[in-house]
Every structure is written in structure tokens, then in C-alpha cells.
């Protein structure tokens, strides 16, 4: 059995050079902080529960901002806090993929 039941990684990569988008431009740091606070507030974090982490570039930059949930390997993009709420409440809590946000 794995240490965490589910693990979500938010790409928070910041790219300095022009011409290619990066997730941090789209508010991924704030999104990760928001998701972490929400998961904590729901009491689902910790061993046997959920972990919310930052990640470097996941190399799907043009589809971003990007988050990925394991063990399912479900890739998401998101726009606002309502999207994050749905990913946390549906996928992290109940294991139900949020189809409308999948990439
Ligand atoms: S910068 Fe986020 S996937 Fe590349």
C-alpha cells in the first residue's frame, strides 16, 4: 500500500525566456496553495490521505496550467478556484475524475 492514497502535483514552473508559456504565468503557485489549504480544511491530508505538491515543468506547457493526480495518472488543467474545488472534492476525496477539466 502506498504512503499516500492520492498525490496531486501542480506544475509551478516559471520560464524566463519569451515565447513559451509556463504554468506560473497562469497562477499555478496560488492554485497549489489554494488546493493545499482546501485539502487541509477537509482533513484529508497526511499519511493514508492526500498530498498536494509543487512540481517542475511537466512538459505539457501549452495545455497548462497543469496538475496531475496519481495513482490514476489523470492530467488536468484549470482556470479558477471553482475548478480546484472540483478537483479536490471529486477526485482527491472521492476518486472521481473531473472529465471536463481533463487534458
Ligand atoms: S511549465 Fe508547466 S508543464 Fe511546462
Coordinates of C-alpha atoms and ligand atoms in Angstrom, one line a residue:
X1 CA 0.0 0.0 0.0
X2 CA 1.3 3.4 -0.9
X3 CA 2.0 6.0 1.8
X4 CA -0.5 8.5 0.3
X5 CA -3.8 7.5 -1.2
X6 CA -3.6 10.2 -3.8
X7 CA -0.9 12.7 -4.7
X8 CA -1.5 15.8 -6.8
X9 CA 1.3 17.7 -8.4
X10 CA 0.9 21.3 -9.6
X11 CA 3.4 22.4 -12.1
X12 CA 4.7 25.8 -10.8
X13 CA 7.5 26.2 -13.3
X14 CA 8.4 29.7 -14.2
X15 CA 10.0 30.3 -17.5
X16 CA 12.0 33.5 -18.0
X17 CA 12.5 33.4 -21.7
X18 CA 9.9 34.8 -24.1
X19 CA 7.8 32.8 -26.5
X20 CA 6.7 29.8 -24.5
X21 CA 4.0 29.8 -21.8
X22 CA 4.6 28.5 -18.3
X23 CA 2.2 27.4 -15.6
X24 CA 3.3 30.1 -13.1
X25 CA 2.1 32.8 -15.5
X26 CA -1.4 31.3 -15.1
X27 CA -1.3 31.4 -11.3
X28 CA -0.2 27.9 -10.5
X29 CA 1.5 28.8 -7.3
X30 CA -1.7 30.3 -6.0
X31 CA -3.7 27.4 -7.2
X32 CA -1.4 24.9 -5.4
X33 CA -1.6 26.9 -2.2
X34 CA -5.4 27.1 -2.6
X35 CA -5.7 23.3 -3.2
X36 CA -3.4 22.6 -0.2
X37 CA -5.5 24.8 2.1
X38 CA -8.7 23.2 0.9
X39 CA -7.4 19.7 1.4
X40 CA -6.2 20.6 4.8
X41 CA -9.5 22.1 5.7
X42 CA -11.3 19.0 4.6
X43 CA -9.0 16.9 6.9
X44 CA -7.8 14.7 4.1
X45 CA -4.1 15.3 4.2
X46 CA -1.4 13.2 5.7
X47 CA -0.4 9.5 5.7
X48 CA -3.1 7.4 4.1
X49 CA -4.7 10.6 2.7
X50 CA -3.8 13.2 0.2
X51 CA -0.6 15.1 -0.6
X52 CA -0.5 18.4 -2.5
X53 CA 2.9 19.2 -4.1
X54 CA 4.6 21.5 -6.4
X55 CA 6.4 20.2 -9.4
X56 CA 8.8 21.5 -12.0
X57 CA 7.8 21.6 -15.7
X58 CA 5.8 18.5 -16.6
X59 CA 6.3 19.3 -20.3
X60 CA 2.7 19.9 -21.2
X61 CA 3.1 23.7 -21.0
X62 CA 0.9 24.7 -23.9
X63 CA -2.0 22.9 -22.3
X64 CA -1.5 24.5 -18.9
X65 CA -1.7 25.3 -16.2
X66 CA -1.1 21.7 -15.4
X67 CA -1.8 19.4 -12.5
X68 CA -1.6 15.6 -12.4
X69 CA -3.2 13.2 -9.9
X70 CA -1.6 9.8 -9.0
X71 CA -2.1 6.9 -8.8
X72 CA -4.6 7.4 -11.5
X73 CA -2.3 9.5 -13.7
X74 CA -5.1 11.9 -14.5
X75 CA -4.0 15.2 -16.1
X76 CA -5.9 18.4 -15.5
X77 CA -5.9 22.0 -16.5
X78 CA -7.8 24.6 -14.5
X79 CA -8.9 28.2 -14.7
X80 CA -10.1 29.3 -11.3
X81 CA -10.7 28.3 -7.7
X82 CA -14.0 26.6 -8.6
X83 CA -12.1 24.2 -10.8
X84 CA -9.6 23.5 -8.0
X85 CA -12.6 22.9 -5.6
X86 CA -14.0 20.4 -8.1
X87 CA -10.7 18.5 -8.5
X88 CA -10.2 18.4 -4.7
X89 CA -13.8 17.5 -3.8
X90 CA -14.4 15.0 -6.6
X91 CA -11.1 13.4 -7.4
X92 CA -9.0 13.7 -4.3
X93 CA -11.8 13.0 -1.9
X94 CA -13.9 10.5 -3.9
X95 CA -11.7 9.3 -6.6
X96 CA -14.0 10.5 -9.4
X97 CA -12.2 12.1 -12.3
X98 CA -13.4 15.6 -13.3
X99 CA -13.9 14.9 -17.0
X100 CA -14.5 18.5 -18.1
X101 CA -11.0 19.5 -16.8
X102 CA -9.1 16.5 -18.1
X103 CA -6.5 17.0 -20.8
Ligands
LIG1 S1 5.6 25.0 -17.4 FE1 4.0 23.8 -16.6 S2 4.1 22.0 -17.8 FE2 5.8 23.1 -18.5

